[in-house]
Amino acid sequence: MKKLKITALLAVLAFSPFYANVFSGEASSIVKMVADAIKWKSESIDVGNIPQGKPKIIRFEFTNTSSKPIIIQNVAPSCGCTTADYTKTPIQPGKKGFVEASYNAAAAGPFMKTVNVTTSESKTPKTLSFKGTVTS
């Protein structure tokens, strides 16, 4: 039994570096491909001071840097105080698209909100954020 445990341990140690090298290269190239598909002009926007009671529209723009059309599948604001709009048609390679968040500036004070964007290129949502201060 002791020999079996030692053999199993040696096998794990022998193959660990091999698998680590194989998987780490593949994972980073997949992440790089997804990251290269969309180039955001900005992923975080500071809107500064905005007046209370007037909705503020924040526009996030991006370029399709892939070789195939990209479709925005879902845009989910972080709270009910924010609504969203976005490019509804496929964004062709080299073309631009947008995601807009409209923030209801009802309560005075600082705020930070997010919008999660899911595209045909990645099922993991991209989080865009905006912040500022509502002044009365």
mmCIF file with all atom_site columns, C-alpha atoms in Angstrom:
data_model
loop_
_atom_site.group_PDB
_atom_site.id
_atom_site.type_symbol
_atom_site.label_atom_id
_atom_site.label_alt_id
_atom_site.label_comp_id
_atom_site.label_asym_id
_atom_site.label_entity_id
_atom_site.label_seq_id
_atom_site.pdbx_PDB_ins_code
_atom_site.Cartn_x
_atom_site.Cartn_y
_atom_site.Cartn_z
_atom_site.occupancy
_atom_site.B_iso_or_equiv
_atom_site.pdbx_formal_charge
_atom_site.auth_seq_id
_atom_site.auth_comp_id
_atom_site.auth_asym_id
_atom_site.auth_atom_id
_atom_site.pdbx_PDB_model_num
ATOM 1   C CA . MET A 1 1   ? 0.000   0.000  0.000   1.00 0.00 ? 1   MET A CA 1
ATOM 2   C CA . LYS A 1 2   ? 2.883   2.350  0.830   1.00 0.00 ? 2   LYS A CA 1
ATOM 3   C CA . LYS A 1 3   ? 4.457   1.716  -2.606  1.00 0.00 ? 3   LYS A CA 1
ATOM 4   C CA . LEU A 1 4   ? 1.139   2.535  -4.298  1.00 0.00 ? 4   LEU A CA 1
ATOM 5   C CA . LYS A 1 5   ? 0.892   5.906  -2.485  1.00 0.00 ? 5   LYS A CA 1
ATOM 6   C CA . ILE A 1 6   ? 4.471   6.793  -3.384  1.00 0.00 ? 6   ILE A CA 1
ATOM 7   C CA . THR A 1 7   ? 3.917   5.808  -7.033  1.00 0.00 ? 7   THR A CA 1
ATOM 8   C CA . ALA A 1 8   ? 0.727   7.861  -7.202  1.00 0.00 ? 8   ALA A CA 1
ATOM 9   C CA . LEU A 1 9   ? 2.474   10.864 -5.659  1.00 0.00 ? 9   LEU A CA 1
ATOM 10  C CA . LEU A 1 10  ? 5.375   10.596 -8.121  1.00 0.00 ? 10  LEU A CA 1
ATOM 11  C CA . ALA A 1 11  ? 2.948   10.351 -11.050 1.00 0.00 ? 11  ALA A CA 1
ATOM 12  C CA . VAL A 1 12  ? 1.118   13.495 -9.928  1.00 0.00 ? 12  VAL A CA 1
ATOM 13  C CA . LEU A 1 13  ? 4.377   15.389 -9.489  1.00 0.00 ? 13  LEU A CA 1
ATOM 14  C CA . ALA A 1 14  ? 5.723   14.183 -12.835 1.00 0.00 ? 14  ALA A CA 1
ATOM 15  C CA . PHE A 1 15  ? 2.671   15.286 -14.836 1.00 0.00 ? 15  PHE A CA 1
ATOM 16  C CA . SER A 1 16  ? 1.867   18.529 -12.982 1.00 0.00 ? 16  SER A CA 1
ATOM 17  C CA . PRO A 1 17  ? 4.406   20.725 -14.824 1.00 0.00 ? 17  PRO A CA 1
ATOM 18  C CA . PHE A 1 18  ? 3.378   19.209 -18.151 1.00 0.00 ? 18  PHE A CA 1
ATOM 19  C CA . TYR A 1 19  ? -0.309  19.979 -17.690 1.00 0.00 ? 19  TYR A CA 1
ATOM 20  C CA . ALA A 1 20  ? 0.381   23.387 -16.187 1.00 0.00 ? 20  ALA A CA 1
ATOM 21  C CA . ASN A 1 21  ? 2.269   24.397 -19.331 1.00 0.00 ? 21  ASN A CA 1
ATOM 22  C CA . VAL A 1 22  ? -0.371  23.028 -21.675 1.00 0.00 ? 22  VAL A CA 1
ATOM 23  C CA . PHE A 1 23  ? -3.356  24.638 -19.964 1.00 0.00 ? 23  PHE A CA 1
ATOM 24  C CA . SER A 1 24  ? -1.819  27.976 -19.072 1.00 0.00 ? 24  SER A CA 1
ATOM 25  C CA . GLY A 1 25  ? -0.936  28.726 -22.709 1.00 0.00 ? 25  GLY A CA 1
ATOM 26  C CA . GLU A 1 26  ? -4.368  27.758 -23.989 1.00 0.00 ? 26  GLU A CA 1
ATOM 27  C CA . ALA A 1 27  ? -6.229  29.715 -21.313 1.00 0.00 ? 27  ALA A CA 1
ATOM 28  C CA . SER A 1 28  ? -4.265  32.898 -21.881 1.00 0.00 ? 28  SER A CA 1
ATOM 29  C CA . SER A 1 29  ? -4.753  32.711 -25.655 1.00 0.00 ? 29  SER A CA 1
ATOM 30  C CA . ILE A 1 30  ? -8.518  32.261 -25.233 1.00 0.00 ? 30  ILE A CA 1
ATOM 31  C CA . VAL A 1 31  ? -8.681  35.238 -22.874 1.00 0.00 ? 31  VAL A CA 1
ATOM 32  C CA . LYS A 1 32  ? -6.580  37.266 -25.322 1.00 0.00 ? 32  LYS A CA 1
ATOM 33  C CA . MET A 1 33  ? -8.917  36.389 -28.226 1.00 0.00 ? 33  MET A CA 1
ATOM 34  C CA . VAL A 1 34  ? -11.986 37.534 -26.268 1.00 0.00 ? 34  VAL A CA 1
ATOM 35  C CA . ALA A 1 35  ? -10.223 40.669 -25.023 1.00 0.00 ? 35  ALA A CA 1
ATOM 36  C CA . ASP A 1 36  ? -9.156  41.490 -28.578 1.00 0.00 ? 36  ASP A CA 1
ATOM 37  C CA . ALA A 1 37  ? -12.712 41.139 -29.966 1.00 0.00 ? 37  ALA A CA 1
ATOM 38  C CA . ILE A 1 38  ? -13.979 44.384 -28.404 1.00 0.00 ? 38  ILE A CA 1
ATOM 39  C CA . LYS A 1 39  ? -11.963 47.511 -27.692 1.00 0.00 ? 39  LYS A CA 1
ATOM 40  C CA . TRP A 1 40  ? -13.821 49.819 -25.290 1.00 0.00 ? 40  TRP A CA 1
ATOM 41  C CA . LYS A 1 41  ? -13.113 53.540 -25.519 1.00 0.00 ? 41  LYS A CA 1
ATOM 42  C CA . SER A 1 42  ? -13.534 53.613 -21.728 1.00 0.00 ? 42  SER A CA 1
ATOM 43  C CA . GLU A 1 43  ? -14.757 50.986 -19.250 1.00 0.00 ? 43  GLU A CA 1
ATOM 44  C CA . SER A 1 44  ? -15.196 53.484 -16.418 1.00 0.00 ? 44  SER A CA 1
ATOM 45  C CA . ILE A 1 45  ? -16.532 57.041 -16.660 1.00 0.00 ? 45  ILE A CA 1
ATOM 46  C CA . ASP A 1 46  ? -16.534 59.787 -14.031 1.00 0.00 ? 46  ASP A CA 1
ATOM 47  C CA . VAL A 1 47  ? -19.464 62.115 -14.844 1.00 0.00 ? 47  VAL A CA 1
ATOM 48  C CA . GLY A 1 48  ? -18.527 64.604 -12.119 1.00 0.00 ? 48  GLY A CA 1
ATOM 49  C CA . ASN A 1 49  ? -21.332 66.692 -10.601 1.00 0.00 ? 49  ASN A CA 1
ATOM 50  C CA . ILE A 1 50  ? -24.820 66.316 -12.035 1.00 0.00 ? 50  ILE A CA 1
ATOM 51  C CA . PRO A 1 51  ? -28.014 68.146 -11.024 1.00 0.00 ? 51  PRO A CA 1
ATOM 52  C CA . GLN A 1 52  ? -30.601 66.358 -8.902  1.00 0.00 ? 52  GLN A CA 1
ATOM 53  C CA . GLY A 1 53  ? -33.848 65.444 -10.661 1.00 0.00 ? 53  GLY A CA 1
ATOM 54  C CA . LYS A 1 54  ? -32.396 65.316 -14.187 1.00 0.00 ? 54  LYS A CA 1
ATOM 55  C CA . PRO A 1 55  ? -31.520 61.922 -15.689 1.00 0.00 ? 55  PRO A CA 1
ATOM 56  C CA . LYS A 1 56  ? -27.924 61.654 -16.933 1.00 0.00 ? 56  LYS A CA 1
ATOM 57  C CA . ILE A 1 57  ? -27.035 59.601 -20.015 1.00 0.00 ? 57  ILE A CA 1
ATOM 58  C CA . ILE A 1 58  ? -23.613 57.939 -19.968 1.00 0.00 ? 58  ILE A CA 1
ATOM 59  C CA . ARG A 1 59  ? -22.357 56.542 -23.300 1.00 0.00 ? 59  ARG A CA 1
ATOM 60  C CA . PHE A 1 60  ? -19.798 53.736 -23.544 1.00 0.00 ? 60  PHE A CA 1
ATOM 61  C CA . GLU A 1 61  ? -18.444 53.234 -27.073 1.00 0.00 ? 61  GLU A CA 1
ATOM 62  C CA . PHE A 1 62  ? -16.506 50.291 -28.463 1.00 0.00 ? 62  PHE A CA 1
ATOM 63  C CA . THR A 1 63  ? -14.978 49.003 -31.689 1.00 0.00 ? 63  THR A CA 1
ATOM 64  C CA . ASN A 1 64  ? -15.313 45.452 -32.997 1.00 0.00 ? 64  ASN A CA 1
ATOM 65  C CA . THR A 1 65  ? -11.679 44.415 -33.466 1.00 0.00 ? 65  THR A CA 1
ATOM 66  C CA . SER A 1 66  ? -12.509 40.798 -34.380 1.00 0.00 ? 66  SER A CA 1
ATOM 67  C CA . SER A 1 67  ? -12.959 39.315 -37.832 1.00 0.00 ? 67  SER A CA 1
ATOM 68  C CA . LYS A 1 68  ? -16.677 38.551 -37.428 1.00 0.00 ? 68  LYS A CA 1
ATOM 69  C CA . PRO A 1 69  ? -19.846 40.436 -36.414 1.00 0.00 ? 69  PRO A CA 1
ATOM 70  C CA . ILE A 1 70  ? -20.536 40.880 -32.705 1.00 0.00 ? 70  ILE A CA 1
ATOM 71  C CA . ILE A 1 71  ? -24.027 40.979 -31.229 1.00 0.00 ? 71  ILE A CA 1
ATOM 72  C CA . ILE A 1 72  ? -24.836 42.519 -27.849 1.00 0.00 ? 72  ILE A CA 1
ATOM 73  C CA . GLN A 1 73  ? -27.021 39.868 -26.241 1.00 0.00 ? 73  GLN A CA 1
ATOM 74  C CA . ASN A 1 74  ? -27.835 41.441 -22.888 1.00 0.00 ? 74  ASN A CA 1
ATOM 75  C CA . VAL A 1 75  ? -27.263 44.684 -20.973 1.00 0.00 ? 75  VAL A CA 1
ATOM 76  C CA . ALA A 1 76  ? -28.082 44.575 -17.257 1.00 0.00 ? 76  ALA A CA 1
ATOM 77  C CA . PRO A 1 77  ? -27.874 47.716 -15.084 1.00 0.00 ? 77  PRO A CA 1
ATOM 78  C CA . SER A 1 78  ? -26.981 47.153 -11.422 1.00 0.00 ? 78  SER A CA 1
ATOM 79  C CA . CYS A 1 79  ? -30.134 48.801 -10.039 1.00 0.00 ? 79  CYS A CA 1
ATOM 80  C CA . GLY A 1 80  ? -33.596 50.063 -10.904 1.00 0.00 ? 80  GLY A CA 1
ATOM 81  C CA . CYS A 1 81  ? -32.361 53.664 -10.956 1.00 0.00 ? 81  CYS A CA 1
ATOM 82  C CA . THR A 1 82  ? -30.514 52.971 -14.220 1.00 0.00 ? 82  THR A CA 1
ATOM 83  C CA . THR A 1 83  ? -31.916 51.998 -17.618 1.00 0.00 ? 83  THR A CA 1
ATOM 84  C CA . ALA A 1 84  ? -29.885 50.919 -20.623 1.00 0.00 ? 84  ALA A CA 1
ATOM 85  C CA . ASP A 1 85  ? -29.866 51.140 -24.399 1.00 0.00 ? 85  ASP A CA 1
ATOM 86  C CA . TYR A 1 86  ? -27.390 49.630 -26.837 1.00 0.00 ? 86  TYR A CA 1
ATOM 87  C CA . THR A 1 87  ? -26.625 48.856 -30.467 1.00 0.00 ? 87  THR A CA 1
ATOM 88  C CA . LYS A 1 88  ? -29.291 46.313 -31.458 1.00 0.00 ? 88  LYS A CA 1
ATOM 89  C CA . THR A 1 89  ? -27.868 45.328 -34.865 1.00 0.00 ? 89  THR A CA 1
ATOM 90  C CA . PRO A 1 90  ? -24.746 43.167 -35.366 1.00 0.00 ? 90  PRO A CA 1
ATOM 91  C CA . ILE A 1 91  ? -21.579 45.258 -35.178 1.00 0.00 ? 91  ILE A CA 1
ATOM 92  C CA . GLN A 1 92  ? -19.439 44.409 -38.194 1.00 0.00 ? 92  GLN A CA 1
ATOM 93  C CA . PRO A 1 93  ? -15.641 44.032 -37.952 1.00 0.00 ? 93  PRO A CA 1
ATOM 94  C CA . GLY A 1 94  ? -13.981 47.432 -37.632 1.00 0.00 ? 94  GLY A CA 1
ATOM 95  C CA . LYS A 1 95  ? -17.282 49.191 -36.869 1.00 0.00 ? 95  LYS A CA 1
ATOM 96  C CA . LYS A 1 96  ? -18.376 50.919 -33.663 1.00 0.00 ? 96  LYS A CA 1
ATOM 97  C CA . GLY A 1 97  ? -21.193 50.163 -31.258 1.00 0.00 ? 97  GLY A CA 1
ATOM 98  C CA . PHE A 1 98  ? -22.429 51.644 -27.989 1.00 0.00 ? 98  PHE A CA 1
ATOM 99  C CA . VAL A 1 99  ? -24.010 50.961 -24.630 1.00 0.00 ? 99  VAL A CA 1
ATOM 100 C CA . GLU A 1 100 ? -25.849 53.828 -22.945 1.00 0.00 ? 100 GLU A CA 1
ATOM 101 C CA . ALA A 1 101 ? -26.871 54.001 -19.324 1.00 0.00 ? 101 ALA A CA 1
ATOM 102 C CA . SER A 1 102 ? -29.465 56.537 -18.209 1.00 0.00 ? 102 SER A CA 1
ATOM 103 C CA . TYR A 1 103 ? -29.100 57.276 -14.497 1.00 0.00 ? 103 TYR A CA 1
ATOM 104 C CA . ASN A 1 104 ? -32.047 58.734 -12.576 1.00 0.00 ? 104 ASN A CA 1
ATOM 105 C CA . ALA A 1 105 ? -30.341 61.342 -10.398 1.00 0.00 ? 105 ALA A CA 1
ATOM 106 C CA . ALA A 1 106 ? -33.081 61.429 -7.754  1.00 0.00 ? 106 ALA A CA 1
ATOM 107 C CA . ALA A 1 107 ? -31.037 61.262 -4.544  1.00 0.00 ? 107 ALA A CA 1
ATOM 108 C CA . ALA A 1 108 ? -28.319 63.793 -3.718  1.00 0.00 ? 108 ALA A CA 1
ATOM 109 C CA . GLY A 1 109 ? -24.820 62.549 -2.944  1.00 0.00 ? 109 GLY A CA 1
ATOM 110 C CA . PRO A 1 110 ? -22.078 60.428 -4.503  1.00 0.00 ? 110 PRO A CA 1
ATOM 111 C CA . PHE A 1 111 ? -22.931 57.349 -6.560  1.00 0.00 ? 111 PHE A CA 1
ATOM 112 C CA . MET A 1 112 ? -21.238 54.516 -8.425  1.00 0.00 ? 112 MET A CA 1
ATOM 113 C CA . LYS A 1 113 ? -23.220 52.228 -10.730 1.00 0.00 ? 113 LYS A CA 1
ATOM 114 C CA . THR A 1 114 ? -22.409 49.364 -13.065 1.00 0.00 ? 114 THR A CA 1
ATOM 115 C CA . VAL A 1 115 ? -23.808 47.881 -16.244 1.00 0.00 ? 115 VAL A CA 1
ATOM 116 C CA . ASN A 1 116 ? -23.027 44.275 -17.243 1.00 0.00 ? 116 ASN A CA 1
ATOM 117 C CA . VAL A 1 117 ? -22.770 43.643 -20.992 1.00 0.00 ? 117 VAL A CA 1
ATOM 118 C CA . THR A 1 118 ? -22.927 40.160 -22.526 1.00 0.00 ? 118 THR A CA 1
ATOM 119 C CA . THR A 1 119 ? -21.952 39.724 -26.186 1.00 0.00 ? 119 THR A CA 1
ATOM 120 C CA . SER A 1 120 ? -21.807 36.912 -28.704 1.00 0.00 ? 120 SER A CA 1
ATOM 121 C CA . GLU A 1 121 ? -18.029 36.812 -28.156 1.00 0.00 ? 121 GLU A CA 1
ATOM 122 C CA . SER A 1 122 ? -18.133 36.013 -24.449 1.00 0.00 ? 122 SER A CA 1
ATOM 123 C CA . LYS A 1 123 ? -20.751 34.579 -22.132 1.00 0.00 ? 123 LYS A CA 1
ATOM 124 C CA . THR A 1 124 ? -18.942 36.248 -19.214 1.00 0.00 ? 124 THR A CA 1
ATOM 125 C CA . PRO A 1 125 ? -20.393 39.755 -18.853 1.00 0.00 ? 125 PRO A CA 1
ATOM 126 C CA . LYS A 1 126 ? -18.137 42.796 -19.184 1.00 0.00 ? 126 LYS A CA 1
ATOM 127 C CA . THR A 1 127 ? -18.719 45.234 -16.315 1.00 0.00 ? 127 THR A CA 1
ATOM 128 C CA . LEU A 1 128 ? -18.790 48.916 -17.212 1.00 0.00 ? 128 LEU A CA 1
ATOM 129 C CA . SER A 1 129 ? -18.975 51.491 -14.425 1.00 0.00 ? 129 SER A CA 1
ATOM 130 C CA . PHE A 1 130 ? -19.774 55.155 -13.933 1.00 0.00 ? 130 PHE A CA 1
ATOM 131 C CA . LYS A 1 131 ? -19.639 57.420 -10.925 1.00 0.00 ? 131 LYS A CA 1
ATOM 132 C CA . GLY A 1 132 ? -20.284 60.984 -9.893  1.00 0.00 ? 132 GLY A CA 1
ATOM 133 C CA . THR A 1 133 ? -22.071 63.196 -7.406  1.00 0.00 ? 133 THR A CA 1
ATOM 134 C CA . VAL A 1 134 ? -25.693 64.323 -7.564  1.00 0.00 ? 134 VAL A CA 1
ATOM 135 C CA . THR A 1 135 ? -25.978 67.928 -6.354  1.00 0.00 ? 135 THR A CA 1
ATOM 136 C CA . SER A 1 136 ? -29.183 69.538 -5.121  1.00 0.00 ? 136 SER A CA 1
#
